[in-house]
Amino acid sequence: MHATMMNYPLTTHHLIARAAKLFGEIEIVSQAPDRSLVRHTYTDLYARSRALAHGLLAAGLQKGDRVATLMWNHHAHMEVYFGVPLAGGVYHTLNLRLSPEDLAHIVADAGDRYLVIDDVLLPLLAKFGPTPPFERIFVVRWTDQALPPGLLDYEGLIGAGAPAQWQPPPAHENDPIAMCYTSGTTGRPKGVVYSHRATVLHCLASALPDSLDLSVQDTLCPVVPMFHVNAWGLPFTATMVGAKQVNPGPHLQPDALLDLWVKERVNVSAGVPTIWMGIKKLVEQDPGKWPLQPGLRMVVGGSAAPESMIAAMDELGMRVIHAWGMTETTPLGSVSRLQPLHAQLPAAEQLKIRAKQGVAPPYVDMRIVDDEGREVAWDGVKIGELQVRGPWVANGYHGGVDSQDKWTTDGWFRTGDVATIDAHGYMQLTDRTKDLVKSGGEWISSVALENALMGHPDIAEAAVIAVPHPKWSERPIAVVVAKDGKQIDEAALTAYLAARFEKWWLPDAYVVRDEIPRGATGKFLKRTLREQYAGWFEGWADGTPG
């Protein structure tokens, strides 16, 4: 017996064609470098994406060729998202916050042939040297400055558009459409290649009510950059459902975002905790200045959001939705939303659940595994390495780099995160395997200490690291940044933590800094901190100052 269903390809071509047909007048707003607003529609996006595909093919693009981007969030970047796959190519978003050395390695590793770049980012291109490693470079022009010799105008590439009867090359749902490289916090960045099929399935899952709950009723502003895991897939998901999209361009300062949200009536956004902390601070200082949409939903990922931040946002009328994912998971891996069984819990207990990374969406499997490779029970207490698998989870890196120790023999991706999962499937990260503190043979969670410290009224930011210790192997020290006008009282911090953790968990020292170093995606660079403070206990024969 055979199924009688059509073998209809799952491609992103369908998403953009459908959006033009059903949601053609809905806007895609882009904030230019001068903060003016440029308005397009889904009809425009479809026409310009087709024109881009047609222009790239005329310029010699072959199936599978890579087209790199160095751009902020705006309409032209979205055109690349849809237009390059329409031509049969693979777009490759370059993280403009990486070092020139990392960028040069990534471009060479990916085999990028063409580049599309914002004119305001041309100084970054200069860091590649006198001969950039691209055959052709197309510039999205936001200013009147003349193009340097050899560079081409993006609008000229699009030209008069694609002929009405033009059809894109045939596409298979398993064809590659995009590349993104990992942040490289533990070594050289590694390439992840996304397919049509994985992207479409990711859209369907992320739009679900118990996931990110996007619909045509929403106005979305992705603050997460389009060069980082496809802005968490949100441009694709929003296009699928027809949501209005508002792109902030290079203006990610809290006041600029708040102004844009108010002007465009944004009711959904997504970004990392550091951005939301800045938003919270400004709204607290002047609650009436920015009349935000009631119940503004703020998806947070990239690192754990402290309970204190989630609670403070609630009081300001902004609803934080905790999610988790990685470059290797496209990236949605889990979302934390309350279930009916939580309705009768006290507010403090509900908050604890919302601060977890949440439940995996359909078709993403999770497990936690101990050091001996045994699966750990879901009891919310026992910890282990988090492993995942699913149709939008990578099964290797571009070129087969470093694959052997990241995937298990039975096909699970080893995330490197340490987590618990409770009986209802709520996952909570307790640390990265490399960031755990092993003191006297026992594990200490740096993330738990950090989140607690950031709930203290005097602390703006905190990073806890493991430092070699002569007696205990490792001990935690806390690197902290004080809030404006506050002074750090170490004894008070210790007393504050002592009410929440066992005595042996408490940091042995506090280092006060003006800022904590961050990587290209906004995460704390704990590796840098560990290197800087590796000798903290040198000369302490028994763990006490000599």
XYZ file of C-alpha atoms in Angstrom:
546
model
C 0.000 0.000 0.000
C 1.186 3.538 -0.757
C 0.234 6.912 0.680
C -1.739 9.090 -1.701
C -0.323 12.466 -0.691
C 1.519 14.801 -3.058
C 5.272 15.099 -2.741
C 5.141 18.890 -2.413
C 8.616 20.424 -1.847
C 9.167 22.378 1.358
C 11.078 25.412 0.057
C 11.398 29.029 1.094
C 10.279 29.948 -2.450
C 6.721 29.143 -1.355
C 6.946 31.391 1.716
C 7.775 34.544 -0.206
C 5.375 33.845 -3.102
C 2.546 33.196 -0.645
C 3.333 36.359 1.326
C 3.147 38.468 -1.835
C -0.166 36.888 -2.814
C -1.903 37.020 0.578
C -0.176 39.803 2.497
C 1.076 41.988 -0.325
C 0.304 45.362 1.309
C 1.736 44.543 4.734
C 4.862 46.560 5.421
C 8.517 45.754 5.831
C 10.073 48.793 7.487
C 13.822 49.436 7.545
C 15.624 52.022 9.647
C 18.426 53.626 7.652
C 21.779 54.688 9.148
C 20.443 58.268 9.419
C 17.404 56.853 11.312
C 14.981 57.675 8.512
C 12.490 54.910 7.711
C 12.340 53.119 4.375
C 9.074 51.329 3.645
C 8.491 48.318 1.438
C 5.749 45.690 1.267
C 5.694 41.923 0.826
C 4.832 42.592 -2.821
C 8.049 44.603 -3.083
C 10.044 41.945 -1.243
C 8.927 39.258 -3.684
C 9.599 41.368 -6.769
C 13.016 42.531 -5.553
C 14.024 39.012 -4.420
C 13.169 37.685 -7.876
C 15.115 40.543 -9.446
C 18.113 39.737 -7.266
C 17.989 36.069 -8.254
C 17.724 36.998 -11.926
C 20.621 39.460 -11.605
C 22.881 36.976 -9.814
C 22.309 34.343 -12.463
C 23.125 36.903 -15.149
C 26.308 37.717 -13.196
C 27.397 34.082 -13.428
C 26.162 32.530 -10.178
C 26.058 28.727 -10.350
C 24.003 26.358 -8.220
C 25.534 26.085 -4.751
C 27.696 29.224 -5.067
C 28.045 31.194 -1.859
C 27.009 34.856 -1.580
C 28.348 36.465 1.595
C 26.649 39.369 3.370
C 27.997 42.125 5.612
C 24.802 43.959 6.490
C 22.569 45.114 9.306
C 18.869 44.203 9.579
C 16.954 45.766 6.684
C 14.986 45.047 3.507
C 18.014 44.312 1.284
C 19.255 41.674 3.719
C 15.812 40.053 3.566
C 16.009 40.149 -0.241
C 19.245 38.168 -0.016
C 17.570 35.679 2.347
C 14.985 34.869 -0.344
C 16.673 35.912 -3.590
C 19.918 33.953 -3.326
C 18.099 30.619 -2.776
C 15.740 31.529 -5.648
C 18.852 31.613 -7.867
C 20.049 28.276 -6.477
C 22.794 29.891 -4.409
C 23.657 29.820 -0.711
C 23.800 33.069 1.237
C 26.395 33.287 3.989
C 25.839 35.853 6.731
C 29.160 37.185 8.024
C 29.214 38.313 11.640
C 30.510 41.858 11.378
C 31.564 41.803 15.046
C 34.167 39.101 14.533
C 37.847 39.902 14.199
C 39.297 40.414 10.698
C 41.322 37.224 11.200
C 38.204 35.176 11.964
C 36.314 36.754 9.077
C 39.139 35.965 6.658
C 39.184 32.341 7.865
C 35.397 32.033 7.543
C 35.271 33.505 4.026
C 38.024 31.140 2.859
C 36.455 28.129 4.583
C 33.021 28.839 3.099
C 34.374 29.527 -0.380
C 32.388 32.747 -0.725
C 32.252 33.966 -4.318
C 30.232 37.199 -4.093
C 29.608 39.748 -1.318
C 26.681 42.076 -0.615
C 27.652 44.836 1.832
C 26.220 48.037 3.334
C 28.161 51.118 2.269
C 28.502 52.135 5.926
C 30.438 48.892 6.490
C 32.985 49.417 3.717
C 35.673 50.296 6.324
C 35.269 46.733 7.612
C 35.854 45.402 4.113
C 39.131 47.330 4.008
C 40.404 45.145 6.856
C 40.452 42.202 4.448
C 43.435 43.896 2.777
C 43.952 45.571 -0.597
C 42.466 42.627 -2.517
C 39.250 41.351 -0.876
C 38.678 37.631 -1.536
C 35.482 38.035 -3.572
C 34.909 37.939 -7.327
C 32.281 40.664 -7.184
C 31.144 43.012 -4.437
C 27.695 44.632 -4.521
C 27.093 47.638 -2.283
C 23.756 48.607 -0.701
C 23.968 52.387 -0.747
C 22.548 54.406 2.136
C 24.681 57.513 1.557
C 25.770 59.646 -1.410
C 29.409 58.633 -1.178
C 30.960 57.432 -4.422
C 31.716 53.740 -4.679
C 35.388 52.746 -4.577
C 36.761 51.418 -7.881
C 35.749 47.860 -8.658
C 32.653 47.805 -6.437
C 29.162 47.516 -7.927
C 25.839 49.100 -6.977
C 23.336 46.630 -5.498
C 20.435 48.449 -7.151
C 22.217 48.045 -10.463
C 22.375 44.294 -9.858
C 18.624 44.213 -9.364
C 18.204 46.387 -12.451
C 14.806 46.476 -14.097
C 13.630 43.356 -12.279
C 12.963 39.823 -13.419
C 10.730 39.256 -16.451
C 7.170 38.404 -15.483
C 7.407 34.911 -16.949
C 10.842 34.161 -15.492
C 10.992 31.027 -13.393
C 13.762 30.252 -10.893
C 15.872 27.110 -11.365
C 14.351 23.907 -9.959
C 14.976 23.455 -6.240
C 14.942 20.405 -3.996
C 13.832 20.813 -0.402
C 17.143 19.405 0.809
C 19.188 21.910 -1.186
C 21.358 24.202 0.951
C 20.188 27.821 1.168
C 22.225 29.468 3.931
C 25.382 29.288 6.013
C 26.147 30.650 9.444
C 29.305 30.114 11.469
C 29.469 29.477 15.195
C 30.757 32.279 17.388
C 34.112 30.581 17.895
C 34.238 31.015 21.671
C 35.936 27.613 22.065
C 38.032 27.574 18.891
C 37.809 28.469 15.240
C 34.248 29.264 14.059
C 32.622 26.327 12.289
C 30.099 26.456 9.445
C 26.516 25.234 9.709
C 24.580 24.854 6.455
C 20.780 25.185 6.460
C 18.427 23.600 3.928
C 15.047 24.675 2.544
C 13.353 21.830 4.392
C 14.946 22.524 7.769
C 14.123 26.224 7.489
C 10.474 25.641 6.569
C 9.941 23.095 9.372
C 11.632 25.489 11.786
C 9.162 28.205 10.712
C 6.157 25.958 11.280
C 7.337 25.040 14.765
C 8.398 28.525 15.833
C 5.038 30.072 14.856
C 3.067 27.693 17.093
C 1.155 29.321 19.981
C 3.280 27.505 22.563
C 6.462 28.539 20.752
C 6.898 32.140 19.583
C 3.218 32.548 18.642
C 3.605 34.745 15.555
C 0.695 35.666 13.307
C -0.475 38.196 10.736
C -1.762 40.273 13.666
C 1.779 40.958 14.916
C 4.372 43.637 14.285
C 7.792 42.100 14.816
C 11.117 43.840 15.414
C 14.022 41.364 15.453
C 16.806 43.040 17.427
C 18.873 39.880 17.115
C 21.077 40.499 14.047
C 20.278 38.921 10.709
C 23.935 37.841 10.597
C 23.385 35.620 13.654
C 21.516 32.369 12.926
C 19.164 34.087 10.459
C 17.914 36.422 13.203
C 16.723 33.251 14.951
C 14.728 32.388 11.807
C 12.281 35.207 12.524
C 12.347 36.878 9.074
C 11.273 33.552 7.557
C 8.612 32.843 10.182
C 7.195 36.363 9.980
C 7.053 36.100 6.179
C 5.260 32.759 6.448
C 2.486 34.235 8.626
C 2.465 37.719 7.081
C 3.493 39.688 10.155
C 4.651 43.276 9.681
C 8.438 43.425 10.064
C 10.340 46.369 11.480
C 14.123 46.254 11.047
C 16.251 48.493 13.298
C 19.285 48.730 11.016
C 22.456 49.635 12.930
C 20.562 51.417 15.724
C 20.492 48.957 18.619
C 20.786 51.466 21.445
C 17.901 51.135 23.926
C 16.511 54.636 23.302
C 16.588 54.161 19.527
C 14.799 50.830 19.840
C 12.142 52.252 22.133
C 11.514 55.156 19.754
C 11.137 52.729 16.853
C 8.860 50.392 18.797
C 6.533 53.235 19.703
C 6.494 54.740 16.206
C 5.732 51.413 14.479
C 3.562 49.923 17.258
C 5.815 46.890 17.699
C 4.287 44.166 19.875
C 6.936 41.414 19.481
C 10.707 41.676 19.635
C 13.649 39.334 20.141
C 17.148 39.874 21.498
C 19.762 39.015 24.093
C 19.478 39.852 27.827
C 22.005 42.696 27.665
C 19.779 44.617 25.232
C 16.692 44.021 27.372
C 18.537 45.185 30.503
C 19.208 48.494 28.774
C 15.538 48.767 27.755
C 14.454 48.047 31.328
C 16.747 50.712 32.732
C 15.429 53.461 30.455
C 11.755 52.598 30.959
C 12.247 52.501 34.735
C 13.870 55.939 34.637
C 11.017 57.513 32.666
C 7.984 55.193 32.578
C 5.739 57.593 30.662
C 8.140 58.519 27.884
C 7.567 55.457 25.703
C 3.906 54.309 25.416
C 4.625 50.712 24.427
C 2.082 48.228 23.129
C 0.297 46.457 26.000
C 1.843 43.088 26.758
C 4.813 43.645 24.437
C 6.372 40.189 24.004
C 10.144 40.088 24.286
C 11.788 36.818 23.284
C 15.126 36.400 25.025
C 17.916 34.016 24.043
C 21.675 33.868 23.681
C 22.184 33.548 27.434
C 20.012 32.973 30.479
C 17.730 35.787 31.626
C 17.761 36.267 35.409
C 14.463 35.871 37.264
C 14.912 39.417 38.528
C 14.884 40.799 34.983
C 11.800 38.794 33.995
C 9.934 40.026 37.088
C 10.975 43.644 36.530
C 9.827 43.503 32.908
C 6.438 42.152 34.046
C 5.993 45.191 36.264
C 6.789 47.458 33.306
C 4.206 45.767 31.082
C 6.674 43.756 28.985
C 6.406 39.969 28.863
C 9.722 38.120 28.608
C 9.581 34.749 26.805
C 12.607 32.598 27.508
C 13.957 30.510 24.630
C 17.089 28.518 23.918
C 18.926 27.462 20.812
C 22.259 27.314 19.011
C 23.668 27.933 15.565
C 23.518 24.163 15.108
C 19.773 24.077 15.917
C 18.616 26.720 13.373
C 18.286 27.890 16.310
C 15.005 27.126 18.100
C 15.532 24.335 20.620
C 13.058 25.189 23.392
C 10.630 27.838 24.635
C 9.399 28.338 28.191
C 5.679 28.946 28.495
C 3.422 28.064 31.387
C 0.954 25.185 31.158
C -2.478 24.935 32.813
C -0.952 22.835 35.599
C 1.083 25.895 36.654
C -1.901 28.245 36.972
C -2.415 27.642 40.681
C 1.237 28.037 41.629
C 2.374 31.128 43.533
C 3.785 33.896 41.326
C 7.319 33.188 42.558
C 7.075 29.542 41.470
C 5.672 30.516 38.088
C 8.594 32.877 37.669
C 11.060 30.054 38.316
C 9.474 28.031 35.502
C 9.504 30.988 33.101
C 13.218 31.439 33.848
C 13.916 27.920 32.613
C 14.820 27.458 28.969
C 11.616 25.522 28.483
C 10.118 22.684 26.479
C 11.320 21.418 23.117
C 8.935 22.056 20.198
C 7.510 19.153 18.174
C 10.163 17.046 16.432
C 13.040 18.201 18.636
C 14.108 15.451 21.029
C 16.117 16.190 24.169
C 18.033 14.110 26.648
C 20.665 14.650 29.316
C 23.574 12.252 29.662
C 26.040 11.730 32.511
C 29.821 11.363 32.264
C 29.460 7.627 31.610
C 27.089 8.179 28.693
C 23.986 7.061 30.615
C 20.722 8.919 30.107
C 19.713 10.902 33.191
C 16.173 10.834 34.607
C 13.904 13.844 34.116
C 13.481 14.841 37.744
C 14.576 18.487 37.631
C 17.521 17.725 39.918
C 20.023 15.456 38.234
C 22.303 17.195 35.759
C 23.988 15.993 32.604
C 25.104 17.149 29.190
C 22.195 18.301 27.045
C 21.896 16.456 23.740
C 19.347 17.134 20.983
C 18.254 15.827 17.617
C 15.619 16.807 15.074
C 14.937 17.823 11.459
C 16.452 21.277 11.910
C 19.436 20.156 13.995
C 22.759 19.920 12.153
C 24.413 16.521 11.728
C 27.864 17.908 10.959
C 29.856 21.034 10.132
C 30.743 22.374 6.724
C 33.719 20.414 5.479
C 33.385 17.837 8.274
C 35.332 20.017 10.713
C 35.478 18.886 14.353
C 32.529 16.557 13.933
C 33.717 13.486 15.786
C 33.337 14.777 19.343
C 30.165 16.840 18.749
C 27.839 14.068 17.575
C 27.185 10.767 19.290
C 27.332 7.462 17.476
C 23.526 7.202 17.719
C 22.971 10.589 16.055
C 22.527 13.119 18.874
C 24.158 16.547 18.858
C 26.230 17.220 21.979
C 25.427 20.829 22.863
C 28.144 21.292 25.483
C 25.455 22.660 27.831
C 24.832 21.136 31.246
C 21.155 20.991 32.154
C 18.337 19.460 34.132
C 14.939 18.454 32.731
C 11.920 18.167 35.012
C 9.093 15.673 34.831
C 7.072 17.951 32.528
C 9.928 18.394 30.064
C 11.119 21.842 31.138
C 14.826 22.122 30.495
C 17.039 24.423 32.530
C 20.646 25.123 31.690
C 22.925 25.025 34.675
C 26.146 25.782 32.805
C 28.361 25.097 29.845
C 30.566 22.049 30.372
C 33.607 24.296 30.061
C 32.206 26.826 32.577
C 31.327 24.507 35.453
C 33.444 24.925 38.573
C 34.684 21.623 40.014
C 35.643 22.297 43.600
C 36.823 19.421 45.763
C 35.227 16.940 43.373
C 31.818 18.662 43.449
C 30.220 20.744 40.701
C 29.234 24.410 41.130
C 27.025 26.121 38.554
C 28.432 29.456 37.443
C 25.123 30.346 35.749
C 23.129 29.899 38.978
C 25.521 32.194 40.843
C 25.468 34.763 38.033
C 21.698 34.912 37.874
C 21.486 35.317 41.640
C 24.096 38.094 41.640
C 22.285 39.967 38.876
C 19.217 39.973 41.089
C 21.095 42.025 43.705
C 20.108 45.717 43.632
C 23.733 46.894 43.362
C 24.822 44.592 40.506
C 24.383 45.359 36.806
C 26.284 42.362 35.420
C 28.097 39.352 36.801
C 30.241 36.560 35.384
C 31.428 33.685 37.578
C 34.504 31.725 36.506
C 36.527 28.758 37.691
C 40.059 29.610 38.825
C 42.759 27.013 39.632
C 43.125 26.518 43.392
C 45.957 24.732 45.269
C 43.648 22.875 47.650
C 40.252 22.514 45.954
C 41.373 22.167 42.317
C 39.083 25.042 41.316
C 37.188 27.764 43.118
C 34.668 30.315 41.822
C 35.400 34.021 41.685
C 32.818 36.571 40.577
C 33.576 39.389 38.157
C 30.948 42.084 38.722
C 29.883 45.453 37.327
C 28.125 47.842 39.701
C 24.964 49.700 38.775
C 25.336 53.424 38.252
C 25.938 55.167 41.572
C 26.305 51.927 43.524
C 29.306 50.585 45.444
C 30.171 46.913 45.793
C 30.103 45.561 49.337
C 31.681 42.098 49.187
C 30.435 41.057 52.620
C 26.897 42.033 51.663
C 27.122 40.048 48.431
C 28.367 36.980 50.287
C 25.521 37.246 52.802
C 23.050 37.653 49.942
C 24.309 34.494 48.227
C 24.618 32.555 51.487
C 20.845 32.714 51.877
C 20.485 30.936 48.529
C 23.400 28.500 48.193
C 25.538 26.122 50.198
C 28.588 27.736 51.789
C 31.051 25.883 49.563
C 29.333 27.341 46.456
C 30.077 30.944 47.445
C 32.709 32.859 45.423
C 36.070 33.200 47.134
C 36.528 36.691 45.729
C 34.836 39.497 43.821
C 36.533 41.448 41.057
C 34.917 44.803 40.291
C 35.237 46.008 36.690
C 33.724 48.731 34.549
C 32.603 46.150 32.020
C 32.766 42.432 31.277
C 34.294 41.441 27.924
C 31.789 40.125 25.408
C 32.008 38.098 22.244
C 30.507 38.804 18.851
C 27.027 37.605 19.903
C 26.935 39.499 23.213
C 27.859 36.573 25.464
C 30.405 36.982 28.257
C 33.905 35.937 27.186
C 34.574 33.687 30.141
C 37.562 32.167 28.393
C 39.197 35.611 28.413
C 38.356 36.093 32.082
C 39.754 32.683 32.995
C 43.001 33.564 31.247
C 43.192 36.941 32.983
C 42.595 35.577 36.486
C 44.223 32.137 36.166
C 46.901 33.076 38.707
C 44.531 34.498 41.306
C 45.378 31.889 43.972
C 49.083 31.515 43.175
C 51.069 31.493 46.410
C 48.047 30.435 48.469
C 49.370 27.129 49.785
C 46.144 26.090 51.521
C 43.623 28.424 49.959
C 44.249 31.374 52.251
C 46.284 34.481 51.355
C 49.967 34.068 52.049
